[in-house]
Coordinates of C-alpha atoms (C1' of nucleotides) and ligand atoms in Angstrom, one line a residue:
Chain F
M1 CA 0.7 -12.2 -23.7
R2 CA 2.5 -15.3 -22.7
H3 CA 3.3 -14.4 -19.1
Y4 CA 2.2 -16.6 -16.3
R5 CA 2.3 -14.8 -13.0
I6 CA 0.9 -11.3 -12.8
P7 CA 2.6 -9.1 -10.2
D8 CA 0.4 -7.9 -7.4
E9 CA 2.0 -4.5 -8.0
T10 CA 0.6 -4.5 -11.5
V11 CA -2.9 -5.3 -10.1
K12 CA -2.6 -2.4 -7.7
R13 CA -1.8 0.0 -10.5
L14 CA -4.6 -1.1 -12.8
P15 CA -7.3 0.8 -11.0
V16 CA -5.2 3.9 -11.2
Y17 CA -4.9 3.5 -14.9
L18 CA -8.6 2.9 -15.1
R19 CA -9.5 6.0 -13.3
G20 CA -7.0 8.0 -15.3
A21 CA -8.5 6.8 -18.5
V22 CA -12.0 7.5 -17.4
L23 CA -11.1 11.0 -16.4
L24 CA -9.2 11.7 -19.6
L25 CA -12.1 10.4 -21.7
K26 CA -14.5 12.7 -19.8
D27 CA -12.1 15.4 -20.8
G28 CA -12.5 14.6 -24.4
K29 CA -9.5 12.4 -25.1
K30 CA -10.8 9.6 -27.3
S31 CA -7.2 8.3 -27.8
L32 CA -4.4 8.0 -25.4
S33 CA -0.7 7.2 -25.5
S34 CA 1.2 5.5 -22.6
G35 CA 3.1 8.8 -22.2
E36 CA 0.0 10.9 -21.8
L37 CA -1.6 8.5 -19.3
A38 CA 1.7 8.4 -17.5
G39 CA 2.0 12.1 -17.3
F40 CA -1.6 12.4 -16.0
I41 CA -1.3 9.9 -13.2
G42 CA 2.4 10.3 -12.4
A43 CA 3.9 7.1 -13.6
S44 CA 6.4 5.9 -16.2
P45 CA 5.2 5.1 -19.8
A46 CA 7.3 1.9 -19.8
Q47 CA 5.7 0.7 -16.6
I48 CA 2.2 1.2 -18.0
R49 CA 3.0 -0.7 -21.2
K50 CA 4.7 -3.5 -19.3
D51 CA 1.7 -3.8 -17.0
F52 CA -0.7 -4.0 -20.0
S53 CA 1.5 -6.5 -21.7
Y54 CA 0.8 -9.1 -19.1
F55 CA -2.8 -9.2 -20.4
G56 CA -2.2 -8.9 -24.1
A57 CA -1.7 -6.2 -26.6
F58 CA -4.5 -3.7 -26.8
G59 CA -3.0 -0.6 -28.2
T60 CA -2.1 0.5 -31.8
R61 CA 1.5 1.1 -32.6
G62 CA 2.2 4.6 -33.6
V63 CA -1.1 5.8 -32.2
G64 CA -1.7 4.7 -28.7
Y65 CA -4.8 3.3 -27.0
D66 CA -8.4 3.9 -27.9
T67 CA -9.7 5.3 -24.6
P68 CA -13.1 3.6 -24.4
K69 CA -11.6 0.3 -25.5
L70 CA -8.8 0.7 -22.9
I71 CA -11.4 1.3 -20.2
K72 CA -13.3 -1.8 -21.2
Q73 CA -10.1 -3.9 -21.2
I74 CA -8.9 -2.8 -17.8
S75 CA -12.5 -3.2 -16.4
K76 CA -12.6 -6.7 -17.8
I77 CA -9.2 -7.7 -16.3
L78 CA -10.3 -6.3 -12.9
K79 CA -13.7 -8.0 -13.3
L80 CA -15.3 -4.6 -13.0
N81 CA -17.2 -4.9 -16.2
K82 CA -20.3 -5.9 -14.3
R83 CA -21.7 -4.2 -11.2
H84 CA -20.8 -5.6 -7.8
K85 CA -23.2 -5.6 -4.9
A86 CA -21.7 -4.9 -1.5
V87 CA -22.8 -5.1 2.0
L88 CA -21.7 -2.7 4.7
V89 CA -21.4 -3.9 8.3
G90 CA -20.9 -1.5 11.2
I91 CA -22.8 1.7 10.6
G92 CA -20.8 3.8 13.1
N93 CA -18.9 7.0 12.3
L94 CA -16.9 5.5 9.5
G95 CA -19.6 3.3 8.2
T96 CA -22.0 6.2 7.9
A97 CA -19.4 8.1 5.9
I98 CA -18.9 5.2 3.6
M99 CA -22.6 4.6 3.2
V100 CA -23.1 8.1 1.7
Y101 CA -19.9 8.0 -0.3
T102 CA -20.4 8.1 -4.1
G103 CA -16.9 7.4 -5.1
F104 CA -17.4 3.6 -5.3
S105 CA -19.8 3.8 -8.2
I106 CA -17.2 4.6 -10.8
Y107 CA -15.8 1.1 -10.3
G108 CA -19.3 -0.4 -10.4
F109 CA -19.8 -1.0 -6.7
S110 CA -23.1 -0.4 -5.0
I111 CA -24.0 -0.9 -1.4
E112 CA -27.1 -3.0 -1.3
A113 CA -27.4 -3.8 2.4
A114 CA -26.3 -2.5 5.7
F115 CA -26.1 -4.2 9.1
D116 CA -25.4 -3.2 12.7
N117 CA -26.0 -4.7 16.1
D118 CA -27.0 -1.5 17.8
A119 CA -30.8 -1.4 18.4
K120 CA -30.7 2.4 18.2
K121 CA -29.4 2.1 14.6
I122 CA -31.4 -0.8 13.3
G123 CA -34.4 0.4 11.2
K124 CA -32.8 3.7 10.4
K125 CA -32.6 4.5 6.7
I126 CA -29.5 6.1 5.2
N127 CA -29.2 6.9 1.5
G128 CA -32.1 4.7 0.7
I129 CA -30.8 1.7 2.6
T130 CA -32.4 0.5 5.8
I131 CA -30.0 -0.7 8.5
E132 CA -30.8 -4.2 9.4
D133 CA -30.1 -6.4 12.5
I134 CA -26.8 -8.3 12.1
A135 CA -28.7 -11.4 13.2
K136 CA -30.4 -11.3 9.8
L137 CA -27.1 -11.3 7.9
R138 CA -28.0 -14.5 6.2
T139 CA -30.3 -12.6 3.8
I140 CA -27.3 -11.4 1.9
R141 CA -26.9 -14.8 0.3
A142 CA -30.2 -14.7 -1.4
K143 CA -29.2 -11.2 -2.7
K144 CA -26.1 -12.7 -4.2
I145 CA -23.8 -10.2 -2.4
Q146 CA -20.2 -11.3 -2.5
I147 CA -18.3 -8.2 -1.3
A148 CA -18.4 -6.8 2.2
I149 CA -17.1 -3.6 3.7
L150 CA -16.3 -4.2 7.4
A151 CA -16.4 -1.1 9.7
V152 CA -17.2 -2.6 13.1
T153 CA -15.3 -2.2 16.3
S154 CA -11.9 -3.8 16.1
G155 CA -12.8 -6.4 18.7
Q156 CA -15.7 -7.6 16.7
A157 CA -14.1 -7.7 13.3
Q158 CA -12.9 -11.3 13.4
R159 CA -16.2 -12.8 14.4
V160 CA -18.2 -10.7 12.0
A161 CA -15.7 -11.6 9.2
E162 CA -16.4 -15.2 9.9
S163 CA -20.1 -14.7 9.7
L164 CA -19.7 -12.9 6.4
V165 CA -17.7 -15.8 5.0
N166 CA -20.3 -18.2 6.2
N167 CA -22.9 -16.3 4.3
G168 CA -21.2 -16.3 1.0
I169 CA -18.9 -13.3 1.1
K170 CA -15.8 -13.7 -1.1
G171 CA -14.0 -10.4 -0.6
I172 CA -13.7 -8.1 2.4
L173 CA -12.6 -4.5 2.6
N174 CA -11.6 -4.2 6.2
F175 CA -11.1 -1.0 8.2
S176 CA -10.3 -2.4 11.5
P177 CA -6.7 -2.2 12.7
C178 CA -6.3 -6.0 13.0
R179 CA -5.5 -9.1 11.1
L180 CA -8.4 -11.2 9.9
E181 CA -8.0 -14.9 9.7
V182 CA -10.2 -16.2 6.8
P183 CA -10.0 -19.2 4.5
K184 CA -7.4 -18.6 1.9
N185 CA -9.9 -18.4 -1.0
I186 CA -11.3 -15.3 0.6
K187 CA -9.6 -12.0 -0.3
V188 CA -9.2 -9.4 2.4
I189 CA -7.9 -6.0 1.7
S190 CA -7.3 -3.9 4.8
I191 CA -7.1 -0.2 5.1
D192 CA -5.5 1.0 8.3
I193 CA -5.6 4.7 8.4
A194 CA -3.7 5.3 11.6
L195 CA -1.0 2.9 10.5
D196 CA -0.4 4.9 7.3
M197 CA -0.4 8.1 9.2
A198 CA 2.2 6.7 11.5
R199 CA 4.7 6.9 8.7
L200 CA 4.3 10.6 8.1
P201 CA 6.7 11.9 10.8
Y202 CA 9.5 9.6 9.6
Y203 CA 9.6 11.4 6.3
M204 CA 9.1 14.9 7.5
P205 CA 12.1 17.2 7.6
K206 CA 13.7 18.0 11.0
T207 CA 12.8 21.7 11.3
Chain O
M10 CA 24.1 -0.8 11.4
R11 CA 26.1 0.4 8.4
H12 CA 23.4 0.5 5.8
Y13 CA 22.7 3.6 3.9
R14 CA 19.3 3.4 2.2
I15 CA 16.4 2.2 4.2
P16 CA 13.7 0.5 2.1
D17 CA 10.4 2.1 2.1
E18 CA 8.9 -1.3 2.6
T19 CA 10.7 -1.5 5.9
V20 CA 9.3 1.9 7.0
K21 CA 5.8 0.6 6.1
R22 CA 6.2 -2.4 8.4
L23 CA 7.6 -0.6 11.4
P24 CA 4.3 0.8 12.5
V25 CA 2.9 -2.8 12.3
Y26 CA 5.7 -4.0 14.5
L27 CA 5.2 -1.1 16.9
R28 CA 1.5 -1.8 17.3
G29 CA 2.2 -5.5 17.7
A30 CA 4.7 -4.8 20.5
V31 CA 2.3 -2.5 22.2
L32 CA -0.5 -5.0 22.2
L33 CA 1.8 -7.8 23.4
L34 CA 3.2 -5.7 26.2
K35 CA -0.4 -4.9 27.2
D36 CA -0.8 -8.7 27.2
G37 CA 1.9 -9.0 29.7
K38 CA 4.8 -10.0 27.4
K39 CA 7.8 -8.1 28.9
S40 CA 10.1 -9.8 26.4
L41 CA 9.6 -10.8 22.8
S42 CA 11.4 -12.9 20.2
S43 CA 11.3 -12.1 16.5
G44 CA 9.4 -15.4 16.1
E45 CA 6.7 -14.4 18.6
L46 CA 6.2 -11.0 17.1
A47 CA 6.1 -12.5 13.6
G48 CA 3.5 -15.0 14.6
F49 CA 1.4 -12.3 16.2
I50 CA 1.3 -10.0 13.3
G51 CA 1.7 -12.4 10.4
A52 CA 5.2 -11.8 9.1
S53 CA 8.5 -13.7 8.9
P54 CA 11.0 -13.6 11.8
A55 CA 13.8 -13.0 9.3
Q56 CA 12.0 -10.0 7.8
I57 CA 11.6 -8.5 11.2
R58 CA 15.2 -8.9 12.2
K59 CA 16.4 -7.6 8.9
D60 CA 14.2 -4.6 9.2
F61 CA 15.5 -3.8 12.7
S62 CA 19.1 -4.4 11.6
Y63 CA 18.9 -1.3 9.4
F64 CA 18.7 0.8 12.5
G65 CA 21.1 -1.0 14.8
A66 CA 21.1 -4.0 17.1
F67 CA 18.6 -3.7 19.9
G68 CA 17.9 -7.3 20.9
T69 CA 19.7 -9.8 23.0
R70 CA 21.0 -12.9 21.4
G71 CA 19.5 -16.0 22.9
V72 CA 16.7 -14.0 24.5
G73 CA 14.9 -11.7 22.1
Y74 CA 13.8 -8.1 22.6
D75 CA 12.8 -6.3 25.8
T76 CA 9.4 -5.2 24.8
P77 CA 9.3 -1.7 26.4
K78 CA 12.7 -1.0 25.0
L79 CA 11.7 -2.2 21.5
I80 CA 8.7 0.1 21.6
K81 CA 10.9 3.0 22.5
Q82 CA 13.3 2.2 19.7
I83 CA 10.7 1.9 17.0
S84 CA 8.9 5.0 18.2
K85 CA 12.2 6.9 18.0
I86 CA 12.9 5.7 14.5
L87 CA 9.5 6.7 13.3
K88 CA 9.8 10.0 15.3
L89 CA 6.7 9.0 17.2
N90 CA 8.5 9.5 20.6
K91 CA 6.9 12.9 21.0
R92 CA 3.3 13.8 20.4
H93 CA 2.4 15.3 17.0
K94 CA -0.3 17.9 16.6
A95 CA -2.5 17.5 13.5
V96 CA -5.0 19.7 11.8
L97 CA -8.1 18.3 10.0
V98 CA -9.5 20.1 7.0
G99 CA -12.8 19.2 5.6
I100 CA -15.3 18.2 8.2
G101 CA -17.7 16.4 6.0
N102 CA -18.8 12.8 6.4
L103 CA -15.4 11.3 6.5
G104 CA -13.8 14.3 8.4
T105 CA -16.4 13.9 11.1
A106 CA -15.6 10.2 11.5
I107 CA -11.9 11.0 11.7
M108 CA -12.4 13.7 14.2
V109 CA -14.0 11.3 16.7
Y110 CA -11.6 8.5 15.9
T111 CA -9.4 7.5 18.9
G112 CA -7.1 5.2 17.0
F113 CA -4.5 7.9 16.2
S114 CA -3.5 8.4 19.8
I115 CA -1.6 5.2 20.2
Y116 CA 0.9 6.6 17.8
G117 CA 0.9 10.0 19.6
F118 CA -1.2 12.0 17.2
S119 CA -3.8 14.5 18.4
I120 CA -6.1 16.6 16.3
E121 CA -5.7 20.1 17.6
A122 CA -7.6 22.1 15.0
A123 CA -10.3 21.7 12.4
F124 CA -11.3 23.8 9.4
D125 CA -14.1 23.9 6.9
N126 CA -15.5 26.5 4.5
D127 CA -19.1 25.7 5.0
A128 CA -20.8 28.4 7.1
K129 CA -23.2 25.9 8.6
K130 CA -20.3 23.9 10.0
I131 CA -18.1 26.7 11.3
G132 CA -18.4 27.2 15.0
K133 CA -19.7 23.8 15.6
K134 CA -17.8 21.8 18.2
I135 CA -16.9 18.2 17.8
N136 CA -15.0 16.2 20.4
G137 CA -13.9 19.4 22.1
I138 CA -12.6 21.0 18.9
T139 CA -14.3 24.0 17.4
I140 CA -14.5 24.0 13.6
E141 CA -13.0 27.2 12.3
D142 CA -13.2 29.0 9.0
I143 CA -10.6 27.9 6.5
A144 CA -9.9 31.5 5.9
K145 CA -8.2 31.5 9.4
L146 CA -5.9 28.6 8.5
R147 CA -2.8 30.7 9.1
T148 CA -3.4 30.2 12.9
I149 CA -2.0 26.7 12.6
R150 CA 1.5 28.1 12.3
A151 CA 1.5 29.7 15.7
K152 CA 0.2 26.4 17.1
K153 CA 3.2 24.6 15.5
I154 CA 1.1 22.1 13.7
Q155 CA 3.0 20.3 11.0
I156 CA 0.7 17.4 10.0
A157 CA -2.6 17.8 8.2
I158 CA -5.4 15.4 7.5
L159 CA -7.1 16.4 4.3
A160 CA -10.7 15.3 3.8
V161 CA -12.1 18.0 1.5
T162 CA -14.0 17.5 -1.7
S163 CA -11.6 16.1 -4.4
G164 CA -11.8 19.3 -6.5
Q165 CA -10.6 21.4 -3.6
A166 CA -7.8 19.1 -2.4
Q167 CA -5.0 20.6 -4.5
R168 CA -5.7 24.2 -3.5
V169 CA -6.2 23.4 0.1
A170 CA -3.0 21.4 0.1
E171 CA -1.1 24.4 -1.2
S172 CA -2.6 26.5 1.6
L173 CA -1.5 24.0 4.1
V174 CA 2.0 24.0 2.8
N175 CA 2.1 27.7 2.8
N176 CA 1.2 27.6 6.5
G177 CA 3.9 25.4 7.6
I178 CA 2.5 21.9 7.1
K179 CA 5.2 19.3 6.4
G180 CA 3.1 16.1 6.0
I181 CA -0.3 15.4 4.6
L182 CA -2.6 12.4 5.0
N183 CA -4.8 12.8 1.9
F184 CA -8.2 11.1 1.4
S185 CA -9.1 12.5 -1.9
P186 CA -8.8 10.3 -5.0
C187 CA -6.4 12.6 -6.7
R188 CA -2.7 13.3 -7.0
L189 CA -1.4 16.3 -5.0
E190 CA 1.4 18.4 -6.4
V191 CA 3.5 19.7 -3.5
P192 CA 7.1 20.7 -3.0
K193 CA 9.3 17.6 -2.7
N194 CA 10.2 18.2 0.9
I195 CA 6.6 17.8 1.8
K196 CA 5.4 14.2 2.4
V197 CA 2.0 13.1 1.2
I198 CA 0.5 9.8 2.0
S199 CA -2.8 9.1 0.2
I200 CA -5.4 6.7 1.2
D201 CA -7.8 6.0 -1.7
I202 CA -10.5 3.7 -0.4
A203 CA -12.3 3.1 -3.7
L204 CA -9.1 2.4 -5.4
D205 CA -8.2 -0.4 -3.0
M206 CA -11.7 -1.8 -3.2
A207 CA -11.5 -1.9 -6.9
R208 CA -8.9 -4.7 -6.6
L209 CA -11.2 -7.0 -4.7
P210 CA -13.1 -8.6 -7.6
Y211 CA -9.9 -9.5 -9.4
Y212 CA -8.9 -11.8 -6.6
M213 CA -12.3 -13.3 -5.9
P214 CA -13.0 -16.8 -7.2
K215 CA -15.3 -17.2 -10.2
T216 CA -18.3 -18.8 -8.5
Chain S
dA14 C1' 4.5 3.1 -52.8
dA15 C1' 8.3 4.5 -50.4
dG16 C1' 10.1 6.8 -46.7
dC17 C1' 9.4 9.2 -42.3
dT18 C1' 7.4 9.5 -37.8
dT19 C1' 5.2 7.8 -34.0
dT20 C1' 4.3 4.7 -30.3
dT21 C1' 3.6 0.0 -29.0
dG22 C1' 5.1 -4.5 -27.1
dT23 C1' 8.8 -7.0 -25.0
dG24 C1' 13.3 -9.3 -24.4
dA25 C1' 17.4 -8.1 -21.7
dA26 C1' 19.7 -5.5 -18.1
dT27 C1' 19.4 -3.6 -13.9
dG28 C1' 17.9 -2.8 -9.4
dA29 C1' 15.5 -3.8 -5.0
dG30 C1' 13.6 -6.5 -1.6
dA31 C1' 12.7 -11.1 0.7
dA32 C1' 14.4 -15.4 2.3
dC33 C1' 18.1 -18.3 3.7
dA34 C1' 21.5 -20.0 6.6
dC35 C1' 24.8 -19.7 9.9
dA36 C1' 28.4 -17.5 12.9
dA37 C1' 28.4 -14.6 16.8
dG38 C1' 27.1 -13.8 21.1
dG39 C1' 24.4 -14.4 25.1
dT40 C1' 21.8 -17.5 28.8
dT41 C1' 21.1 -21.3 31.7
dA42 C1' 22.4 -25.3 34.2
dA43 C1' 25.4 -28.3 36.3
Chain A
dT24 C1' 34.1 -23.1 34.0
dT25 C1' 32.2 -25.6 30.6
dA26 C1' 28.8 -27.4 27.6
dA27 C1' 24.3 -27.2 25.7
dC28 C1' 21.1 -24.3 23.9
dC29 C1' 18.7 -20.1 22.1
dT30 C1' 18.0 -16.2 19.3
dT31 C1' 20.0 -12.3 17.1
dG32 C1' 22.3 -9.9 13.3
dT33 C1' 23.9 -10.1 8.7
dG34 C1' 26.5 -11.7 4.4
dT35 C1' 24.8 -14.3 0.6
dT36 C1' 21.5 -15.9 -2.5
dC37 C1' 17.4 -15.9 -4.9
dT38 C1' 13.2 -14.0 -6.5
dC39 C1' 10.6 -10.4 -8.2
dA40 C1' 9.8 -5.8 -10.2
dT41 C1' 11.3 -1.7 -12.8
dT42 C1' 13.8 0.4 -16.4
dC43 C1' 16.1 0.3 -20.7
dA44 C1' 16.3 0.1 -25.4
dC45 C1' 14.9 -1.3 -29.8
dA46 C1' 12.5 -4.0 -33.4
dA47 C1' 7.9 -4.3 -35.1
dA48 C1' 3.9 -2.2 -36.6
dA49 C1' 0.8 1.4 -37.9
dG50 C1' -0.3 6.1 -39.8
dC51 C1' 0.9 10.1 -42.5
dT52 C1' 3.0 12.6 -46.3
dT53 C1' 4.6 13.2 -50.7
Ligands
NAD308 N1 -13.7 6.6 12.5 C1 -12.6 6.6 11.8 O1 -12.2 7.6 11.3 C2 -11.8 5.3 11.6 C3 -10.5 5.4 11.1 C4 -9.7 4.3 10.9 C5 -10.2 3.1 11.3 N2 -11.4 3.0 11.9 C6 -11.9 1.6 12.3 O2 -13.1 1.4 11.7 C7 -13.9 0.7 12.6 C8 -15.2 1.5 12.9 O3 -14.8 2.7 13.3 P1 -15.9 3.8 13.8 O4 -15.2 5.0 14.2 O5 -17.0 3.8 12.8 O6 -16.5 3.1 15.1 P2 -17.9 3.2 15.7 O7 -17.9 2.6 17.1 O8 -18.5 4.5 15.5 O9 -18.8 2.2 14.8 C9 -18.7 0.8 15.0 C10 -20.1 0.3 14.6 O10 -20.1 -1.1 14.5 C11 -21.2 -1.6 15.1 N3 -21.0 -3.0 15.6 C12 -20.1 -3.3 16.6 N4 -20.1 -4.7 16.7 C13 -21.0 -5.2 15.8 C14 -21.3 -6.5 15.4 N5 -20.9 -7.6 16.0 N6 -22.2 -6.6 14.4 C15 -22.7 -5.5 13.7 N7 -22.3 -4.2 14.0 C16 -21.5 -4.1 15.1 C17 -21.5 -0.7 16.3 O11 -22.9 -0.7 16.7 C18 -21.2 0.7 15.6 O12 -22.3 1.2 15.0 C19 -13.1 0.4 13.8 O13 -12.5 -0.8 13.8 C20 -12.1 1.5 13.8 O14 -10.9 1.2 14.4 C21 -12.2 4.1 12.0
NAD309 N1 -17.0 9.5 2.7 C1 -16.2 8.5 2.5 O1 -16.4 7.4 2.9 C2 -15.0 8.7 1.6 C3 -14.3 7.6 1.2 C4 -13.2 7.7 0.4 C5 -12.7 8.9 0.0 N2 -13.4 10.0 0.4 C6 -12.9 11.3 0.0 O2 -12.7 12.1 1.1 C7 -13.1 13.5 0.8 C8 -14.2 13.9 1.7 O3 -15.3 13.0 1.6 P1 -16.6 13.3 2.3 O4 -17.5 12.1 2.0 O5 -16.4 13.6 3.7 O6 -17.2 14.6 1.5 P2 -18.1 15.7 2.1 O7 -18.6 16.5 0.9 O8 -19.0 15.1 3.1 O9 -17.1 16.6 2.9 C9 -16.2 17.5 2.3 C10 -16.1 18.6 3.3 O10 -15.0 19.5 2.9 C11 -15.5 20.8 3.0 N3 -14.7 21.7 2.0 C12 -14.9 21.7 0.7 N4 -14.0 22.6 0.2 C13 -13.4 23.1 1.2 C14 -12.3 24.1 1.3 N5 -11.9 24.7 0.2 N6 -11.9 24.4 2.5 C15 -12.3 23.8 3.6 N7 -13.3 22.9 3.6 C16 -13.8 22.5 2.4 C17 -17.0 20.8 2.8 O11 -17.6 21.9 3.3 C18 -17.3 19.5 3.4 O12 -17.6 19.7 4.8 C19 -13.5 13.5 -0.7 O13 -12.3 13.8 -1.5 C20 -13.8 12.0 -0.9 O14 -13.6 11.7 -2.3 C21 -14.5 9.9 1.2

DNA sequence: AAGCTTTTGTGAATGAGAACACAAGGTTAA
DNA sequence: TTAACCTTGTGTTCTCATTCACAAAAGCTT
């Protein structure tokens, strides 16, 4: 617990550990060793312990980790210990799928607002949320929403991202296959599905 | 051109370079320097040249790269120089979005078959493809499909993955938040949207 | 309470990837 | 042809991440 820089790679793994711990707790495991967790998620025990060590020592030697306590610790590190409101922009094919997806809630995310610019979509209600006109985006500030999921057409992504930032958004999950230019205190995480898929043939055997 | 192991990180970047080159060619750039490409996609020129160097020398000193030739070269390395047929399994919310998504085609992928196990969905036609009963999955072998996109419920992902492998699939793009156990000659690339999103709060400023 | 067992936490060693820096090779112009 | 000028390709260096390996700490047993 006297390290300075925390590797990005470590931060990427923490959510994996968190989900593993949550699932194992649900399975009745009140206590957990680095070896058990490693086996469950497919990692090495040393890696797990090293990653944790950047943030302090929260296990018990000879025993392992208290599962609920571990979950709390990782959640706290990732700032997932309180719920996060998110806004979804672009309620097209992908946006609609995301809107009804329940998998975000285990990390404490909830979609609290949805926007589009298509008149045919505005006013429609999906999963309890009414789709609003993008022109009214500024209302997200009053709702204290700081996270956005961006699923608009690629060509619109940059300008919408800028609007989002201007309205108080601090983090963006971007699905468009393009680079977003944002102030450097804003975090963008991009998921580019086709890009990932493009690697598949490289690894596939000849025949 | 006498390197042995090619870093995975390099393979991850190649599709980015490829798309960059394609877009710049469309923009009229018949020739390209590593610096120009780097600026366009947000990378370093040295990184780009080093990555290319693993596969040989296909630029011209003092000039740069011939864009169409570069595109051909990268495509060939990634085995994207011929079209790849893909099967989509699980035509739920996400599966439907993927089915109508056009972004795969620039890399040469086309979805040629779709399967579900929900009687209400079987027989429906989306984007020219009829959704078939998962029980008929074996037909993909005759169609020589080797790539699968897996968008079924998490609990079903493992068993469906096994079926896919048993029917000749060599590469799987998996959207379920779970680890798939497959023979090691089968390549799985997983996209876990909630997991990526879970990192966002960590990087967001306090206030 | 002493010894045995287990598993953590972490320095040290190893390994891998990114950045640097420049010679090699090619173009252009005169 | 020669000189000035670019940009590639790559050996070297440096930085960062993973793995190793073990002392330290806790529980359990007798
Ligand atoms: N569908 C997929 O499976 C998939 C996969 C990977 C990436 N993507 C990417 O995700 C994005 C969305 O894909 P999609 O398939 O849902 O496209 P889509 O065309 O179905 O949806 C885009 C939505 O954004 C809305 N929109 C456009 N401009 C807007 C603006 N300025 N303000 C507010 N709303 C706006 C449109 O009205 C539409 O509802 C695209 O960038 C696409 O490349 C999609
Ligand atoms: N919707 C999203 O935005 C989203 C985001 C991230 C991850 N995911 C993941 O993607 C997967 C699909 O998500 P979804 O939202 O589309 O779920 P969904 O329930 O809408 O769709 C699942 C589909 O799979 C089909 N299916 C189930 N078992 C099957 C089987 N054995 N054989 C064939 N088909 C089968 C179902 O009939 C259904 O049509 C899930 O694992 C989910 O966790 C979804």
